[in-house]
Amino acid sequence: MTDTLNRGARIGILGGGQLGRMLSVAAARLGFVTHIYEPGANPPAGHVAHAVTTASYEDEAALTAFAQSVDVITYEFENIPTQALDLLEAHRPIHPGREALRISQDRLTEKHFLRDLGLQTAPFADITDLAGLQAAIAEIGTPAILKTRRFGYDGKGQARLKTPADAEVALADMAGAPAILEGFVDFSHEVSIIAARGLDGQVACFDPGENVHEAGILRTTTVPARLTSAQKTDAVLLTANILNRLDYVGVMGVELFVTPQGLIVNEIAPRVHNSGHWTQNGCTVDQFEQHIRAVAGWPLGDGQRYADVVMENLIGDDMDRVPALAQERDVALHLYGKAEVKPGRKMGHVNRITRAT
Amino acid sequence: MTDTLNRGARIGILGGGQLGRMLSVAAARLGFVTHIYEPGANPPAGHVAHAVTTASYEDEAALTAFAQSVDVITYEFENIPTQALDLLEAHRPIHPGREALRISQDRLTEKHFLRDLGLQTAPFADITDLAGLQAAIAEIGTPAILKTRRFGYDGKGQARLKTPADAEVALADMAGAPAILEGFVDFSHEVSIIAARGLDGQVACFDPGENVHEAGILRTTTVPARLTSAQKTDAVLLTANILNRLDYVGVMGVELFVTPQGLIVNEIAPRVHNSGHWTQNGCTVDQFEQHIRAVAGWPLGDGQRYADVVMENLIGDDMDRVPALAQERDVALHLYGKAEVKPGRKMGHVNRITRAT
């Protein structure tokens, strides 16, 4: 355990995308100074950071210099190579910790972890070859979805199976990577809960948001979500269960399917999460500041929500709508400063305040 | 008139203090990239900017390179040397414009400008020598306050006269600088109105805030201010009058004394203003984003307020209160990342949300 960070302490952030960008702004707001580590040139987070290192996760000299320049390290994405983490951790503490990364980096490990906690997940099977896939389909049924165990995000590394006949093509899509078959869950809607755990073990949850995806990418998150009081309590308890078991420090996003049989955990993300962006315009302490508070050993915000919000991602050509959105009252724009618009690329988001509460 | 800035355009900001810092974050949120120009090393704004130039306002090569690296120039303070402005403006547009700077850089010029608009000010006199000061005291009376015409802020360059006998000492305090004597105004309280005017002439006002000063430095701003509906209307109209007369583009702060004889204009600041910090936690578009929107030729936010807020500056050793403040619900912290605490130095502020509206 590190101590509480002092004023002006330096926080290293692995990853320079929009999450790193918004973390950097939150860190500055608390008086901290940030250093971004990102392999890609001109990262969005670099526009609002004190220092940027442009280097790969294999560059040991750059990693070492980065670690030594900061007081604590955090990250915007979970797929950081293990060797880089080993090297960084030799110099400075990393929050959230290695156990959370180990589990969330591998869908199979994650599913076992969740089951061991007594939580419901989709039916799943470890897939190594076609025979195994066919056997798993026989047990789990179709429709189902084949996913690489590692390095998937925003629908990448996934293949849908409508019928058992899709097995061969789906497996080929995995390109030889270890995979997991996940069975169909008959859910009414998806919610996610953004929660945080402090260095002292304090847990705070934001209100669950209701998510709508399109083409595997989050489209909108709406608060409040359609949940009964009992479901909300379940969501909070199971999330706290996950955080405590991992001795977690930081913000985590937990995606849940709402079904008549209860809440089914879809996946966990050991970081700030797209479905928590609404907190920027719905809470005094948003998910980004909450994460920095946890990592810095500060007291957490309590998660209190002061408005109903609909967060909508601006993806690709949605950027053409910005001039019109800028004229809408009660719409807060959050653009990421990405130079190039690409289909499927998250370019920004808006938080539309639908009601003060 | 410049056109609307395109996505990813570069905004140059003169001055790297806390106002430049919060302007930089707001610019990034709209997808712009910022470049800070600041003579002092390690400026607070540099922690959240894409580029920083550390150079004096006499460095013509640095000023030229800075201007050429950006699409438009704005500033966080009004006391920029005229020669630097001449040079910068030869390359890029500066908003707010030169006329606003010319007037607000000189207290005497400002008073004449306000009077010419038909607005009330404190009684005043141009002071060049002791005989003139004594004559002015005979007319205006004491208590009164002697101020340098240029380069004053946060109570600096000011001397109070309790009796006519204080004239000589007060004048010596001016150290030979041109000065203005301002008479006593019997006001019940001070309010300020933060307003913006867009490139298209659109004007938007935030709700007036009520200010309390200590030792010449703003201590708190409270919204809503104690004002009658008629006074609020007056405040909006006179401010729009000022903005329109100057063909102003950007945010302006107007400080007003509330008296039984109506609103008396204390001073105007052609920039975002400390008494507008509450907007960060009271409005969807805060004063910093509002200023960037104006400078960028975007539509303005309408200034709608969604909460009652008390803004409190954290000055000097107030920083010792940060751990306790971080535990308070409904308190939003905004720290400036200044390394050294000094008496009277603005280190940060908090916005305490007292009621959702």
XYZ file of C-alpha atoms in Angstrom:
714
model
C 0.000 0.000 0.000
C 1.281 3.427 -0.868
C 0.515 6.420 1.247
C -1.726 9.260 0.217
C -0.115 11.236 -2.579
C 1.085 14.686 -1.681
C 0.165 17.849 -3.513
C 1.842 18.037 -6.892
C 2.630 14.312 -6.958
C 3.074 12.766 -10.397
C 0.683 10.185 -11.743
C 1.761 8.033 -14.664
C -1.005 6.896 -17.002
C -0.514 3.973 -19.376
C -2.469 4.697 -22.543
C -3.110 8.037 -24.192
C -6.646 7.621 -25.556
C -9.779 9.394 -24.430
C -9.890 7.639 -21.068
C -6.307 8.655 -20.316
C -7.201 12.140 -21.478
C -10.117 12.494 -19.103
C -8.115 10.910 -16.264
C -5.370 13.452 -16.876
C -7.769 16.387 -16.598
C -9.229 14.963 -13.380
C -5.766 14.471 -11.921
C -4.856 18.072 -12.734
C -8.054 19.279 -11.082
C -6.791 17.679 -7.862
C -3.402 19.354 -8.267
C -1.532 16.323 -9.588
C 0.783 16.298 -12.579
C 0.410 13.583 -15.204
C 2.761 11.709 -17.486
C 1.234 9.722 -20.352
C 2.867 6.582 -21.778
C 1.543 5.716 -25.216
C 3.001 3.922 -28.243
C 0.973 5.936 -30.766
C 2.013 9.409 -31.865
C 0.056 12.543 -30.837
C -2.266 10.805 -28.372
C -5.468 12.594 -27.284
C -4.299 12.536 -23.660
C -1.155 14.396 -24.648
C -3.192 17.557 -25.256
C -3.930 17.825 -21.550
C -0.904 16.266 -19.882
C 2.318 17.618 -18.468
C 4.526 15.019 -20.145
C 4.132 12.378 -22.840
C 6.390 9.440 -23.595
C 5.922 7.979 -27.055
C 7.361 4.473 -26.886
C 6.321 0.852 -27.189
C 5.559 -1.465 -24.286
C 8.703 -3.390 -25.252
C 10.992 -0.377 -24.749
C 12.548 -1.156 -21.373
C 14.565 2.037 -21.143
C 11.500 4.180 -21.826
C 9.384 2.199 -19.368
C 12.022 2.557 -16.668
C 12.430 6.291 -17.208
C 8.652 6.693 -17.191
C 8.244 4.760 -13.946
C 11.008 6.688 -12.258
C 9.486 10.017 -13.272
C 6.190 9.368 -11.449
C 4.960 8.481 -7.962
C 2.237 6.015 -8.891
C 1.077 4.340 -12.108
C -2.420 3.694 -13.385
C -3.853 2.819 -16.801
C -6.727 3.412 -19.159
C -6.893 -0.112 -20.603
C -6.314 -3.588 -19.289
C -4.370 -5.176 -22.139
C -0.918 -4.067 -21.070
C 1.761 -6.694 -21.729
C 2.774 -8.576 -18.593
C 6.484 -7.950 -19.066
C 5.923 -4.207 -19.161
C 3.907 -4.437 -15.959
C 6.642 -6.470 -14.262
C 9.211 -3.856 -15.119
C 7.047 -0.899 -14.109
C 5.996 -2.484 -10.855
C 9.621 -2.975 -9.873
C 9.838 0.811 -9.632
C 6.442 2.158 -8.639
C 3.078 0.897 -7.367
C 0.437 0.167 -10.024
C -3.263 0.696 -9.240
C -5.528 -1.125 -9.865
C -3.296 -4.049 -8.979
C -1.938 -7.010 -10.893
C -4.593 -9.483 -9.781
C -7.342 -7.395 -11.373
C -5.331 -7.222 -14.575
C -4.542 -10.940 -14.583
C -8.214 -11.774 -14.301
C -9.646 -9.228 -16.679
C -7.047 -9.805 -19.369
C -8.377 -13.315 -19.960
C -12.082 -13.920 -20.502
C -11.800 -17.517 -19.331
C -9.981 -16.606 -16.113
C -12.532 -13.868 -15.541
C -15.468 -16.234 -15.933
C -13.939 -18.701 -13.454
C -13.244 -15.875 -11.013
C -16.850 -14.683 -11.202
C -18.251 -18.208 -10.809
C -15.989 -18.798 -7.815
C -17.502 -15.691 -6.234
C -20.924 -17.273 -6.632
C -21.962 -14.902 -9.402
C -23.943 -15.799 -12.498
C -22.262 -15.662 -15.894
C -23.237 -16.788 -19.374
C -22.569 -20.481 -19.991
C -19.032 -20.781 -21.349
C -16.409 -23.251 -22.513
C -12.681 -23.103 -23.150
C -12.054 -23.658 -26.865
C -8.783 -24.896 -28.278
C -9.831 -26.706 -31.461
C -12.759 -27.460 -33.744
C -13.676 -30.708 -32.011
C -13.788 -28.888 -28.704
C -15.877 -26.110 -30.220
C -18.337 -28.598 -31.666
C -18.624 -30.380 -28.331
C -19.191 -27.058 -26.576
C -21.890 -26.067 -29.070
C -23.607 -29.382 -28.427
C -23.731 -28.510 -24.734
C -24.270 -24.720 -24.773
C -26.299 -24.487 -27.963
C -26.630 -21.699 -30.479
C -26.859 -18.779 -30.899
C -23.531 -18.337 -29.167
C -20.489 -16.177 -29.488
C -16.859 -17.160 -29.875
C -14.382 -14.678 -28.435
C -10.626 -14.556 -28.166
C -9.660 -15.012 -24.542
C -7.380 -11.959 -24.656
C -7.128 -8.490 -26.250
C -10.715 -8.028 -27.379
C -12.590 -4.726 -27.149
C -15.482 -2.945 -28.857
C -16.608 -6.166 -30.544
C -13.195 -6.985 -31.956
C -11.989 -10.601 -31.744
C -15.562 -11.917 -31.691
C -17.555 -14.159 -34.034
C -21.243 -14.912 -33.744
C -22.565 -18.428 -34.307
C -26.172 -18.564 -35.420
C -26.107 -22.321 -35.994
C -23.630 -25.136 -35.280
C -22.651 -24.931 -38.964
C -20.915 -21.597 -38.250
C -18.311 -23.302 -36.056
C -15.525 -23.633 -38.588
C -15.723 -20.044 -39.911
C -15.952 -18.640 -36.392
C -12.916 -20.583 -35.256
C -10.970 -19.396 -38.304
C -11.820 -15.813 -37.229
C -9.891 -16.401 -34.022
C -6.739 -16.848 -36.118
C -5.397 -19.504 -33.775
C -5.784 -17.423 -30.619
C -7.098 -19.185 -27.509
C -10.849 -18.675 -27.411
C -13.924 -19.005 -25.260
C -17.441 -19.888 -26.355
C -20.148 -17.966 -24.569
C -23.734 -19.094 -24.646
C -26.731 -16.930 -25.400
C -28.230 -15.029 -22.479
C -31.868 -14.049 -22.835
C -31.660 -10.625 -21.214
C -34.109 -7.739 -21.343
C -31.431 -5.058 -21.172
C -27.854 -4.418 -20.152
C -26.785 -2.180 -17.312
C -23.407 -1.347 -15.947
C -22.317 -0.233 -12.574
C -19.286 1.946 -12.103
C -17.791 1.481 -8.686
C -14.647 2.468 -6.885
C -12.636 1.160 -3.991
C -10.194 3.348 -2.108
C -6.793 2.514 -0.706
C -8.494 2.209 2.696
C -11.060 -0.300 1.420
C -13.936 2.182 1.186
C -16.333 1.290 -1.652
C -18.527 3.786 -3.533
C -20.906 3.073 -6.410
C -22.436 5.348 -8.991
C -26.039 4.675 -9.983
C -26.289 1.909 -12.589
C -26.603 3.064 -16.183
C -28.541 1.324 -18.926
C -26.504 0.591 -22.026
C -27.464 0.279 -25.666
C -24.905 -1.119 -28.086
C -24.737 -0.938 -31.859
C -22.391 -3.117 -33.880
C -20.616 -4.150 -30.689
C -19.906 -0.548 -29.670
C -21.607 1.305 -26.824
C -24.093 3.776 -28.260
C -25.866 5.272 -25.236
C -25.922 4.997 -21.471
C -29.001 6.260 -19.656
C -29.367 7.016 -15.954
C -31.439 6.031 -14.175
C -31.477 2.480 -15.567
C -34.628 0.398 -15.525
C -33.979 -1.649 -12.389
C -36.013 -2.611 -9.380
C -34.769 -1.586 -5.993
C -33.794 -5.208 -5.329
C -31.855 -5.398 -8.569
C -30.009 -2.199 -7.696
C -29.068 -3.627 -4.341
C -27.902 -6.842 -6.014
C -25.764 -4.855 -8.434
C -24.093 -2.930 -5.634
C -23.482 -6.005 -3.507
C -22.024 -8.153 -6.262
C -19.779 -5.303 -7.404
C -18.501 -4.680 -3.887
C -17.908 -8.418 -3.654
C -15.710 -8.293 -6.771
C -13.797 -5.216 -5.615
C -13.145 -6.574 -2.149
C -12.037 -10.000 -3.375
C -9.460 -8.303 -5.620
C -8.339 -5.871 -2.876
C -9.027 -3.447 -5.677
C -7.932 0.211 -5.793
C -9.537 2.417 -8.422
C -12.655 2.519 -10.562
C -14.104 -0.618 -12.144
C -16.855 -1.025 -14.689
C -19.097 -4.090 -14.323
C -21.477 -4.946 -17.178
C -24.596 -6.828 -16.175
C -27.361 -8.525 -18.124
C -30.797 -8.092 -16.578
C -32.777 -11.347 -16.766
C -35.778 -12.840 -14.991
C -33.274 -15.161 -13.269
C -31.342 -12.216 -11.869
C -28.272 -10.237 -12.850
C -25.711 -12.015 -14.994
C -22.202 -10.590 -15.107
C -21.136 -9.985 -18.691
C -17.669 -8.625 -18.054
C -15.583 -6.491 -15.761
C -13.181 -3.745 -16.779
C -10.497 -2.709 -14.272
C -10.594 0.952 -15.265
C -12.845 3.889 -15.940
C -15.500 2.840 -18.409
C -17.334 4.367 -21.344
C -20.642 3.674 -19.630
C -19.546 5.918 -16.738
C -19.026 9.061 -18.800
C -22.448 10.354 -17.745
C -20.971 11.017 -14.288
C -19.129 14.049 -15.730
C -22.438 15.874 -15.868
C -24.381 13.988 -13.243
C -22.118 13.881 -10.196
C -19.923 16.312 -8.305
C -17.078 13.771 -8.344
C -17.102 11.972 -11.708
C -15.645 8.540 -12.469
C -12.333 10.029 -13.608
C -11.784 12.039 -10.451
C -13.052 9.080 -8.441
C -10.381 6.865 -9.998
C -7.641 9.421 -9.349
C -8.863 9.845 -5.765
C -8.611 6.088 -5.222
C -5.197 5.793 -6.838
C -3.964 8.795 -4.835
C -5.233 7.407 -1.541
C -7.796 10.202 -1.171
C -11.314 9.814 0.211
C -13.820 8.846 -2.493
C -16.808 10.840 -3.622
C -20.034 9.165 -2.525
C -21.422 8.722 -6.041
C -24.484 10.882 -5.437
C -26.270 11.676 -8.683
C -27.845 15.115 -9.225
C -29.345 14.715 -12.688
C -30.861 12.273 -15.137
C -28.444 11.946 -18.024
C -28.264 10.269 -21.414
C -24.691 9.780 -22.592
C -24.333 9.254 -26.313
C -21.083 8.317 -28.016
C -20.057 10.266 -31.096
C -18.716 7.595 -33.406
C -17.110 8.271 -36.785
C -19.299 10.583 -38.847
C -21.382 11.481 -35.791
C -18.867 14.321 -35.602
C -20.848 16.018 -38.370
C -23.579 16.546 -35.774
C -21.349 18.600 -33.462
C -22.408 22.046 -34.746
C -26.052 21.164 -34.127
C -25.295 19.563 -30.747
C -23.400 22.690 -29.689
C -26.635 24.639 -30.044
C -28.676 22.303 -27.874
C -29.362 23.441 -24.378
C -28.447 20.978 -21.609
C -26.017 19.122 -23.873
C -22.441 18.906 -22.648
C -19.878 18.145 -25.341
C -16.788 16.093 -24.659
C -14.605 15.772 -27.732
C -11.385 13.795 -27.794
C -9.258 15.865 -30.158
C -8.637 12.949 -32.526
C -7.374 14.279 -35.828
C -8.814 11.606 -38.088
C -12.428 10.460 -38.269
C -12.753 6.714 -38.958
C -15.838 4.515 -39.070
C -16.349 2.946 -35.654
C -13.869 5.304 -34.005
C -14.993 6.955 -30.779
C -14.494 10.676 -31.446
C -16.305 12.122 -28.455
C -19.492 11.904 -26.469
C -22.284 14.131 -25.268
C -24.070 14.114 -21.959
C -27.628 15.256 -22.333
C -29.099 16.337 -19.019
C -32.714 15.284 -19.192
C -33.798 16.246 -15.690
C -32.265 17.774 -12.594
C -33.080 15.550 -9.621
C -13.949 38.534 -38.057
C -12.484 35.071 -38.210
C -14.559 32.141 -39.261
C -15.618 29.362 -36.985
C -12.623 27.280 -35.963
C -12.454 23.813 -37.386
C -12.024 20.650 -35.373
C -8.523 20.363 -33.988
C -7.748 24.051 -34.511
C -5.078 25.528 -32.277
C -5.855 28.172 -29.701
C -3.009 30.235 -28.287
C -3.443 31.442 -24.717
C -1.378 34.303 -23.315
C -0.732 33.612 -19.661
C -0.235 30.262 -17.945
C -1.926 30.776 -14.589
C -5.071 29.141 -13.292
C -7.330 30.962 -15.742
C -5.218 29.818 -18.693
C -5.234 26.353 -17.182
C -9.003 26.134 -16.987
C -9.355 27.696 -20.447
C -7.015 25.049 -21.797
C -9.079 22.195 -20.360
C -12.265 23.725 -21.779
C -10.663 24.103 -25.201
C -9.589 20.470 -25.155
C -13.109 19.392 -24.223
C -14.265 20.998 -27.479
C -11.546 19.200 -29.426
C -9.157 22.138 -29.742
C -5.438 22.043 -29.070
C -3.854 24.723 -26.902
C -0.525 26.480 -26.820
C 0.342 28.486 -23.692
C 2.637 31.531 -23.768
C 3.986 32.393 -20.339
C 7.155 34.079 -19.107
C 7.270 32.114 -15.842
C 8.650 28.569 -15.660
C 6.403 25.552 -15.062
C 3.091 27.406 -15.394
C -0.082 25.758 -14.020
C -1.628 25.824 -17.499
C 1.295 23.831 -18.848
C 0.081 20.741 -16.982
C -2.970 20.558 -19.240
C -1.786 22.023 -22.525
C -0.402 20.581 -25.720
C 2.450 23.074 -25.987
C 4.049 25.678 -23.759
C 6.353 28.524 -24.749
C 8.378 29.949 -21.890
C 9.465 33.394 -23.017
C 9.039 37.054 -22.140
C 6.613 39.449 -23.816
C 9.659 41.239 -25.227
C 10.911 38.148 -27.094
C 9.825 38.929 -30.651
C 11.050 35.665 -32.141
C 9.157 33.624 -29.543
C 6.022 35.726 -29.967
C 6.143 35.302 -33.743
C 6.669 31.551 -33.570
C 3.844 31.267 -31.044
C 1.438 33.272 -33.198
C 2.287 31.287 -36.293
C 1.704 27.988 -34.474
C -1.926 28.791 -33.635
C -5.149 29.770 -35.398
C -6.445 32.320 -32.922
C -5.095 33.989 -29.782
C -6.801 34.736 -26.489
C -5.531 35.613 -23.016
C -6.106 35.095 -19.338
C -5.153 38.586 -18.199
C -5.453 42.074 -19.596
C -2.042 43.527 -18.807
C -0.236 42.313 -21.898
C 2.280 44.842 -23.237
C 1.010 46.738 -26.260
C 4.044 45.966 -28.386
C 3.558 42.242 -27.901
C -0.079 42.586 -28.921
C 0.889 44.555 -32.032
C 3.281 41.848 -33.091
C 0.884 38.970 -32.352
C -2.019 40.638 -34.094
C 0.017 41.022 -37.257
C -0.121 37.227 -37.519
C -3.362 36.042 -35.963
C -6.658 37.432 -34.660
C -6.800 38.208 -30.941
C -10.080 37.835 -29.047
C -11.277 39.719 -27.092
C -10.091 42.602 -29.270
C -7.703 45.472 -28.784
C -10.325 48.044 -27.882
C -11.375 46.033 -24.825
C -7.746 45.735 -23.793
C -7.007 49.420 -24.364
C -9.886 50.379 -22.125
C -9.467 47.841 -19.365
C -5.704 48.309 -19.138
C -6.155 51.848 -17.840
C -8.513 52.571 -14.958
C -8.943 56.177 -16.064
C -9.788 55.282 -19.664
C -12.174 52.631 -18.341
C -13.999 55.108 -16.110
C -14.423 57.542 -19.005
C -15.656 54.737 -21.254
C -18.256 53.682 -18.684
C -19.422 57.246 -18.068
C -19.723 57.821 -21.821
C -22.018 54.793 -21.935
C -24.231 56.495 -19.363
C -23.239 54.113 -16.585
C -22.604 55.022 -12.976
C -19.085 54.765 -11.565
C -17.432 55.857 -8.348
C -16.373 59.507 -8.398
C -12.822 59.669 -9.748
C -10.000 62.016 -10.666
C -6.820 61.712 -12.687
C -3.856 62.186 -10.365
C -0.421 63.261 -11.537
C 0.998 65.042 -8.487
C 0.383 65.863 -4.846
C -1.327 69.178 -5.548
C -3.715 67.406 -7.917
C -4.351 64.683 -5.358
C -5.123 67.245 -2.654
C -7.493 69.094 -4.969
C -9.222 65.828 -5.852
C -9.587 64.913 -2.182
C -11.162 68.298 -1.547
C -13.768 67.501 -4.185
C -14.287 63.751 -3.745
C -13.676 63.533 -0.020
C -12.331 60.683 2.106
C -12.331 57.781 2.599
C -11.026 57.268 -0.906
C -8.624 54.980 -2.688
C -5.652 55.820 -4.843
C -4.869 53.267 -7.547
C -2.270 53.010 -10.253
C -3.966 53.499 -13.602
C -2.333 50.378 -15.015
C -1.193 46.890 -13.955
C -3.093 46.518 -10.709
C -4.773 43.297 -9.592
C -5.838 41.597 -6.354
C -5.445 44.818 -4.388
C -1.912 45.503 -5.632
C -1.038 49.063 -6.629
C -3.673 50.503 -4.307
C -3.495 52.775 -1.264
C -6.397 53.677 0.977
C -6.849 57.220 2.253
C -8.784 57.451 5.495
C -8.205 61.193 5.837
C -6.744 63.920 3.623
C -3.571 63.618 5.700
C -2.876 60.235 4.050
C -2.347 61.891 0.667
C 1.427 62.061 0.677
C 2.030 58.490 1.834
C -0.560 57.135 -0.625
C 1.018 58.977 -3.525
C 4.450 57.666 -2.550
C 2.967 54.140 -2.724
C 2.269 54.701 -6.420
C 6.039 55.010 -6.984
C 5.584 57.659 -9.639
C 3.079 55.644 -11.690
C 0.083 57.524 -13.156
C -2.786 57.143 -10.710
C -6.492 57.628 -10.256
C -8.319 58.621 -7.088
C -11.606 56.832 -6.580
C -14.164 58.099 -4.126
C -15.974 56.034 -1.540
C -19.121 54.250 -2.678
C -21.626 53.408 0.031
C -22.681 50.000 -1.275
C -24.523 47.209 0.497
C -22.740 44.429 -1.383
C -20.797 43.692 -4.533
C -21.988 41.448 -7.323
C -20.426 40.507 -10.596
C -21.931 39.421 -13.811
C -20.087 37.123 -16.162
C -21.257 37.593 -19.710
C -20.166 36.507 -23.143
C -20.569 37.806 -26.645
C -20.105 35.556 -29.660
C -18.495 36.287 -32.993
C -22.016 36.712 -34.370
C -22.971 39.292 -31.732
C -25.023 36.907 -29.603
C -24.878 37.848 -25.907
C -25.346 35.394 -23.012
C -25.148 36.151 -19.292
C -24.643 33.901 -16.323
C -26.599 34.680 -13.173
C -24.932 37.412 -11.123
C -22.826 36.207 -8.216
C -22.362 37.980 -4.909
C -18.733 38.591 -3.970
C -17.001 38.895 -0.630
C -13.427 40.147 -0.577
C -10.785 39.903 2.108
C -7.613 41.984 2.005
C -8.405 42.979 -1.559
C -8.689 39.381 -2.750
C -11.924 37.640 -3.692
C -12.877 35.231 -0.927
C -16.280 33.850 -1.961
C -18.837 34.187 -4.723
C -22.386 33.057 -3.988
C -25.174 32.378 -6.483
C -27.867 33.458 -6.425
C -26.811 36.982 -5.414
C -29.108 39.182 -3.381
C -30.645 41.260 -6.154
C -34.133 42.350 -7.034
C -35.511 41.342 -10.372
C -35.110 44.936 -11.563
C -31.476 44.988 -10.451
C -30.826 41.733 -12.308
C -32.319 43.195 -15.443
C -30.214 46.326 -15.029
C -27.083 44.227 -14.631
C -27.793 42.282 -17.805
C -28.641 45.375 -19.838
C -25.632 47.412 -18.799
C -23.327 44.472 -19.419
C -24.753 43.856 -22.881
C -24.325 47.568 -23.493
C -20.605 47.320 -22.645
C -20.089 44.184 -24.748
C -21.872 45.578 -27.783
C -20.109 48.945 -27.656
C -16.759 47.119 -27.697
C -17.848 44.692 -30.460
C -16.579 42.242 -27.878
C -15.835 38.542 -28.478
C -15.339 36.356 -25.419
C -16.228 36.332 -21.736
C -16.113 39.485 -19.642
C -16.444 39.962 -15.904
C -18.215 43.124 -14.713
C -18.040 44.009 -11.023
C -20.956 46.020 -9.698
C -21.636 47.782 -6.413
C -25.230 47.505 -5.269
C -26.452 50.836 -3.846
C -29.811 52.468 -3.156
C -29.034 54.706 -6.142
C -28.637 51.722 -8.450
C -25.768 49.614 -9.738
C -22.373 51.264 -9.896
C -19.750 49.707 -12.139
C -16.581 49.018 -10.179
C -14.491 47.525 -12.963
C -14.568 45.353 -16.038
C -12.209 42.491 -16.861
C -11.950 41.406 -20.513
C -11.484 37.745 -19.657
C -12.825 34.882 -17.612
C -13.098 35.995 -14.019
C -12.542 34.491 -10.593
C -16.117 35.334 -9.652
C -17.318 33.086 -12.507
C -15.669 29.897 -11.264
C -18.973 28.748 -9.760
C -20.215 28.083 -13.301
C -17.994 24.977 -13.413
C -20.427 23.269 -11.071
C -23.552 25.259 -11.748
C -23.915 25.341 -15.524
C -23.643 22.856 -18.370
C -21.415 25.287 -20.278
C -19.110 27.033 -17.800
C -17.399 30.402 -18.259
C -14.239 28.775 -19.612
C -16.015 26.781 -22.299
C -18.195 29.826 -22.980
C -15.090 31.910 -23.632
C -13.593 29.271 -25.918
C -16.901 28.932 -27.759
C -16.946 32.691 -28.378
C -13.316 32.833 -29.473
C -13.867 29.830 -31.758
C -16.971 31.313 -33.355
C -19.214 28.622 -31.871
C -22.727 29.150 -30.536
C -22.740 30.169 -26.869
C -24.283 28.287 -24.015
C -27.325 30.097 -22.676
C -25.977 30.527 -19.139
C -28.745 28.501 -17.518
C -27.921 27.720 -13.891
C -28.862 24.328 -12.392
C -27.643 24.732 -8.821
C -27.029 27.187 -6.026
C -23.290 27.384 -5.497
C -20.834 28.999 -3.127
C -17.373 29.359 -4.651
C -14.589 29.790 -2.147
C -11.004 30.587 -3.067
C -8.258 28.568 -1.441
C -5.608 31.153 -0.673
C -2.187 30.357 0.760
C -2.511 28.099 3.801
C -6.124 27.326 2.957
C -4.499 24.397 1.159
C -4.176 22.732 4.556
C -7.961 22.347 4.467
C -7.933 20.249 1.287
C -7.992 16.832 3.016
C -11.074 17.856 4.973
C -12.723 19.469 1.950
C -12.153 16.296 -0.071
C -14.377 14.475 2.397
C -17.254 16.923 2.114
C -20.149 15.866 0.009
C -21.219 18.319 -2.710
C -17.848 20.036 -2.688
C -15.996 20.137 -5.998
C -12.277 20.765 -5.720
C -10.361 22.711 -8.336
C -6.669 22.903 -7.515
C -4.176 24.761 -9.666
C -1.099 22.579 -9.313
C 1.067 25.420 -8.006
C 4.169 24.026 -6.388
C 4.714 26.704 -3.785
C 2.197 27.975 -1.243
C 2.572 31.715 -0.562
C 0.441 34.042 1.576
C -2.196 35.661 -0.639
C -1.538 33.247 -3.512
C -4.589 31.687 -5.115
C -3.902 27.940 -4.906
C -7.306 26.606 -5.903
C -10.999 26.971 -5.231
C -13.953 24.877 -4.209
C -17.485 25.008 -5.489
C -19.924 23.976 -2.808
C -23.274 22.998 -4.257
C -25.801 24.185 -1.720
C -29.001 23.303 -3.581
C -29.999 21.770 -6.883
C -32.490 24.080 -8.586
